[in-house]
mmCIF file of C-alpha atoms in Angstrom:
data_model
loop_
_atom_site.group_PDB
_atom_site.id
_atom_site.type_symbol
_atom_site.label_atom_id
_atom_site.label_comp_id
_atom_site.label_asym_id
_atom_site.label_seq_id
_atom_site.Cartn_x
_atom_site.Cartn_y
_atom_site.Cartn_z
ATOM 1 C CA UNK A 4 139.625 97.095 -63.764
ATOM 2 C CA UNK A 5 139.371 98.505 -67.277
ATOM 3 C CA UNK A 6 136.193 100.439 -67.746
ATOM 4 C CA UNK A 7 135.135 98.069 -70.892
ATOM 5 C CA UNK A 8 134.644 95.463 -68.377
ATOM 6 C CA UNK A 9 132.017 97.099 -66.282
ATOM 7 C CA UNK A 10 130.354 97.795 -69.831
ATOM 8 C CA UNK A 11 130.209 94.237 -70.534
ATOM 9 C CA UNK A 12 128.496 93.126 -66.970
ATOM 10 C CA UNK A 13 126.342 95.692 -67.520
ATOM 11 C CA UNK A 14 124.976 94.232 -70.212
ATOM 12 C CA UNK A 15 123.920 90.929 -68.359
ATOM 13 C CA UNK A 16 120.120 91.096 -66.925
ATOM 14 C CA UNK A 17 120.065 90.741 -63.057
ATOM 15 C CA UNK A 18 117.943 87.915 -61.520
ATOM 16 C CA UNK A 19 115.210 88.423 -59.387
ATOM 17 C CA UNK A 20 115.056 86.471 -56.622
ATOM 18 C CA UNK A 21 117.103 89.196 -53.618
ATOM 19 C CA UNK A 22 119.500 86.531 -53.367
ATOM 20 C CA UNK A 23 120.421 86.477 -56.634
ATOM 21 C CA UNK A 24 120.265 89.984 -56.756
ATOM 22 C CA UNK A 25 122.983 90.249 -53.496
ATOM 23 C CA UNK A 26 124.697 88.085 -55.512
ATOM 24 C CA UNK A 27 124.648 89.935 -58.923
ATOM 25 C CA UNK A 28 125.690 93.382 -56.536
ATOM 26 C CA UNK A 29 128.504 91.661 -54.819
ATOM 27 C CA UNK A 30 129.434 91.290 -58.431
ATOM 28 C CA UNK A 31 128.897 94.578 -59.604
ATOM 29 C CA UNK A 32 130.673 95.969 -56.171
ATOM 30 C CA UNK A 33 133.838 94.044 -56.639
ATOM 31 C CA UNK A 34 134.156 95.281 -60.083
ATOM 32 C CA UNK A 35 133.825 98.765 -58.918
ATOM 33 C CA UNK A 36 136.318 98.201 -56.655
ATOM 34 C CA UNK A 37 138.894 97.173 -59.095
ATOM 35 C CA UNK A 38 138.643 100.321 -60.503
ATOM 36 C CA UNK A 39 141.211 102.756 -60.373
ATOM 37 C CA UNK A 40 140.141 106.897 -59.398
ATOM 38 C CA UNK A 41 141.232 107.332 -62.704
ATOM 39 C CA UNK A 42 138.931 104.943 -64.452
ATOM 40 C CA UNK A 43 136.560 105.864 -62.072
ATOM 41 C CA UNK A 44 136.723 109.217 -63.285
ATOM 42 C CA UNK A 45 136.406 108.832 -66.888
ATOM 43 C CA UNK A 46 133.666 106.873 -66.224
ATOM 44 C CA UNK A 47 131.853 109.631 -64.557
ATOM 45 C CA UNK A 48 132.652 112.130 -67.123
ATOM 46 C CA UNK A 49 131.309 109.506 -69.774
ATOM 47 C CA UNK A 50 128.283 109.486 -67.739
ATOM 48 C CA UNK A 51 127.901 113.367 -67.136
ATOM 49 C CA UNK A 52 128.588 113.577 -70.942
ATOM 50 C CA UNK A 53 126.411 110.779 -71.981
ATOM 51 C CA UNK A 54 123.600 112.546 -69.690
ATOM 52 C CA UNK A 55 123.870 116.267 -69.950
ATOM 53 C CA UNK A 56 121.524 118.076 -67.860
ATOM 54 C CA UNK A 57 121.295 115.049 -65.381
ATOM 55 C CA UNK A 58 120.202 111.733 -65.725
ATOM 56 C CA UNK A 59 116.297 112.362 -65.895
ATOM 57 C CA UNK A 60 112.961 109.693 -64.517
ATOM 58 C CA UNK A 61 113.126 109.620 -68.854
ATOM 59 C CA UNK A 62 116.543 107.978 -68.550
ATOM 60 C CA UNK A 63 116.178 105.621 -65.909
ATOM 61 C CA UNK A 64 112.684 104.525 -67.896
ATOM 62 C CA UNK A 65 114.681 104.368 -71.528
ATOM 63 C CA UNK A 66 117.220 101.957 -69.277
ATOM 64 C CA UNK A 67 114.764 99.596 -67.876
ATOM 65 C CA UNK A 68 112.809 99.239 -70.611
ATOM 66 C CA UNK A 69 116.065 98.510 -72.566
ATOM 67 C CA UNK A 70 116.123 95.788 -70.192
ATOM 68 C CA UNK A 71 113.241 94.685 -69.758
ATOM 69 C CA UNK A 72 111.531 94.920 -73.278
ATOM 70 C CA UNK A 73 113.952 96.083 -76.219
ATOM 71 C CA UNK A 74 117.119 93.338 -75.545
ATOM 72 C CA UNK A 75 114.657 90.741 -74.478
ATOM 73 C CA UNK A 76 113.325 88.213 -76.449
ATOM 74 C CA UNK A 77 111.300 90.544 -78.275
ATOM 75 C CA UNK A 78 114.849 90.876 -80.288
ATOM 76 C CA UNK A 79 113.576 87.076 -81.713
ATOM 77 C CA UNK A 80 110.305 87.941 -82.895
ATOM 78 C CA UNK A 81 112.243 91.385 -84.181
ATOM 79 C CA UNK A 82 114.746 89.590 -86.214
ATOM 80 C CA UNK A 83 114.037 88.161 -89.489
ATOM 81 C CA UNK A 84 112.382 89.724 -92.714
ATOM 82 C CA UNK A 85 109.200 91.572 -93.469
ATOM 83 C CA UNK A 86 106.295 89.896 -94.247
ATOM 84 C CA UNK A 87 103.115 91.761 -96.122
ATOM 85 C CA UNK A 88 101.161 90.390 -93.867
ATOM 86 C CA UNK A 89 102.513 92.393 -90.468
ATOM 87 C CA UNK A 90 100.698 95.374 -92.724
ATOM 88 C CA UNK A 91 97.488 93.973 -92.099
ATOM 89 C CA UNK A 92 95.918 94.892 -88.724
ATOM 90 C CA UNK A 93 93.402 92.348 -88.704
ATOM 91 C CA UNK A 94 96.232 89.665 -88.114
ATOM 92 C CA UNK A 95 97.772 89.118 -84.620
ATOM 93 C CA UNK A 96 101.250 89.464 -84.704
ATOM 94 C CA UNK A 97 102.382 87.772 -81.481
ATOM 95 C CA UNK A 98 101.031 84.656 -80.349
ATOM 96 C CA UNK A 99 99.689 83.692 -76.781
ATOM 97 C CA UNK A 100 102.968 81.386 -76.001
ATOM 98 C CA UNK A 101 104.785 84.668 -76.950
ATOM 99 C CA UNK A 102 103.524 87.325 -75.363
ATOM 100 C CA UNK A 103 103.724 84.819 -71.909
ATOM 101 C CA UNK A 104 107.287 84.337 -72.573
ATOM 102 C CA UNK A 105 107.687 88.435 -73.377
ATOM 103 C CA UNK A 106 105.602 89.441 -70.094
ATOM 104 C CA UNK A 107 107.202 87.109 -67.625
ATOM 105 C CA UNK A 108 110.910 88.017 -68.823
ATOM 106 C CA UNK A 109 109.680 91.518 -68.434
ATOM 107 C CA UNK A 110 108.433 91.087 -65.070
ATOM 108 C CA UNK A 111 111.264 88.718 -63.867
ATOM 109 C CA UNK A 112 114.341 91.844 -65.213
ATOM 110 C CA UNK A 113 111.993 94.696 -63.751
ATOM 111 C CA UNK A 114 111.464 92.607 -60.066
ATOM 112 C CA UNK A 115 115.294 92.681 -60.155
ATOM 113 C CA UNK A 116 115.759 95.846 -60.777
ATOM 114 C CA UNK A 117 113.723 96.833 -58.443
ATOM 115 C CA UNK A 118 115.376 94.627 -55.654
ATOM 116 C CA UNK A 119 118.450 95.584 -56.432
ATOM 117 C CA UNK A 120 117.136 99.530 -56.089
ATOM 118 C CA UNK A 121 115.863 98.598 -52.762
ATOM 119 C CA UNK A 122 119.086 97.064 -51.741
ATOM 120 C CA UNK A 123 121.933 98.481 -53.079
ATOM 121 C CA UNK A 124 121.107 102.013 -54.512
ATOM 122 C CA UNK A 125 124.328 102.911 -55.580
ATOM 123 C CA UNK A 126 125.377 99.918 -57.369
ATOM 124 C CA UNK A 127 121.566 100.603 -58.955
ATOM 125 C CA UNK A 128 122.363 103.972 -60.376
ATOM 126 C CA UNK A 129 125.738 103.030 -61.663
ATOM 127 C CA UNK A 130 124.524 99.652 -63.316
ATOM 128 C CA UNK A 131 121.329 101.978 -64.837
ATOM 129 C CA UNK A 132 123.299 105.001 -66.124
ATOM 130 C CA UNK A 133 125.869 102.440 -67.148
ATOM 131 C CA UNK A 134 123.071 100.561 -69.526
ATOM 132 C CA UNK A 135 121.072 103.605 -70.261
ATOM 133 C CA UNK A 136 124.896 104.883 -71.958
ATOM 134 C CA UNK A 137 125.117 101.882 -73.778
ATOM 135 C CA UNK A 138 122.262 101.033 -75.207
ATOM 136 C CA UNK A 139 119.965 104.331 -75.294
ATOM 137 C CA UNK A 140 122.009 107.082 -76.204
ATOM 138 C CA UNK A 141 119.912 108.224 -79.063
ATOM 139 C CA UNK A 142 116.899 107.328 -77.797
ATOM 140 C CA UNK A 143 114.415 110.623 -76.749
ATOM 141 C CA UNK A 144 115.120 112.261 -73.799
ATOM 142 C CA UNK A 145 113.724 115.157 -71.505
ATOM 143 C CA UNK A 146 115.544 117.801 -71.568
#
């Protein structure tokens, strides 16, 4: 399996419910396994590179709340242009309906994760260090 492919499942959420999440790891296993020790090489020295000095409780945070938060849909309240009045911090800038729909996505990707942690550690570390290369690589780290 080319490596680009287990970049682009790793950038779909998991579900929460475990039997989704057995589901979504079956997944993630047979791609693994269609791997070759040469791809599955590179992609630990992508990793090792992509984490020197170890992949840190810092990482694994930056990756979930990647996850969780940053590629959620706050991206739609992100998106658009700047308004004068986001400088005034008298004015909410979120709305009840929003923050519901921000908190239970959230929740629901984190629950997942977590399940998935529980039940399938390995497939948990390779799916976070694969989403913590992609889409946190120059966020702060420990070091």
């Amino acid at each position: 399996m080319p490596a680009n492919r287990l970049k682009e499942f790793a950038r779909r959420l998991p579900p929460s419910k475990q039997e989704e999440v057995d589901r979504f790891a079956r997944n993630l296993q047979q791609l693994a396994d269609e791997m070759s020790p040469e791809e599955l090489e590179d992609y630990d020295t992508k990793m090792a590179y992509a984490f020197s000095g170890g992949f840190t409780a810092r990482d694994e945070a930056n990756a979930l709340i990647a996850l969780a938060v940053r590629n959620g849909p706050i991206e739609d309240l992100h998106a658009g242009k700047h308004s004068a009045l986001l400088e005034d911090d008298t004015l909410s800038r979120i709305t009840d309906k929003e923050m519901k729909i921000l908190m239970i996505h959230a929740t629901r990707m984190l629950a997942g994760l977590l399940r998935l942690r529980e039940s399938h550690p390995d497939l948990y570390r390779r799916y976070i260090l694969t989403y913590g290369q992609i889409y946190c690589s120059r966020w702060e780290r420990e070091q």
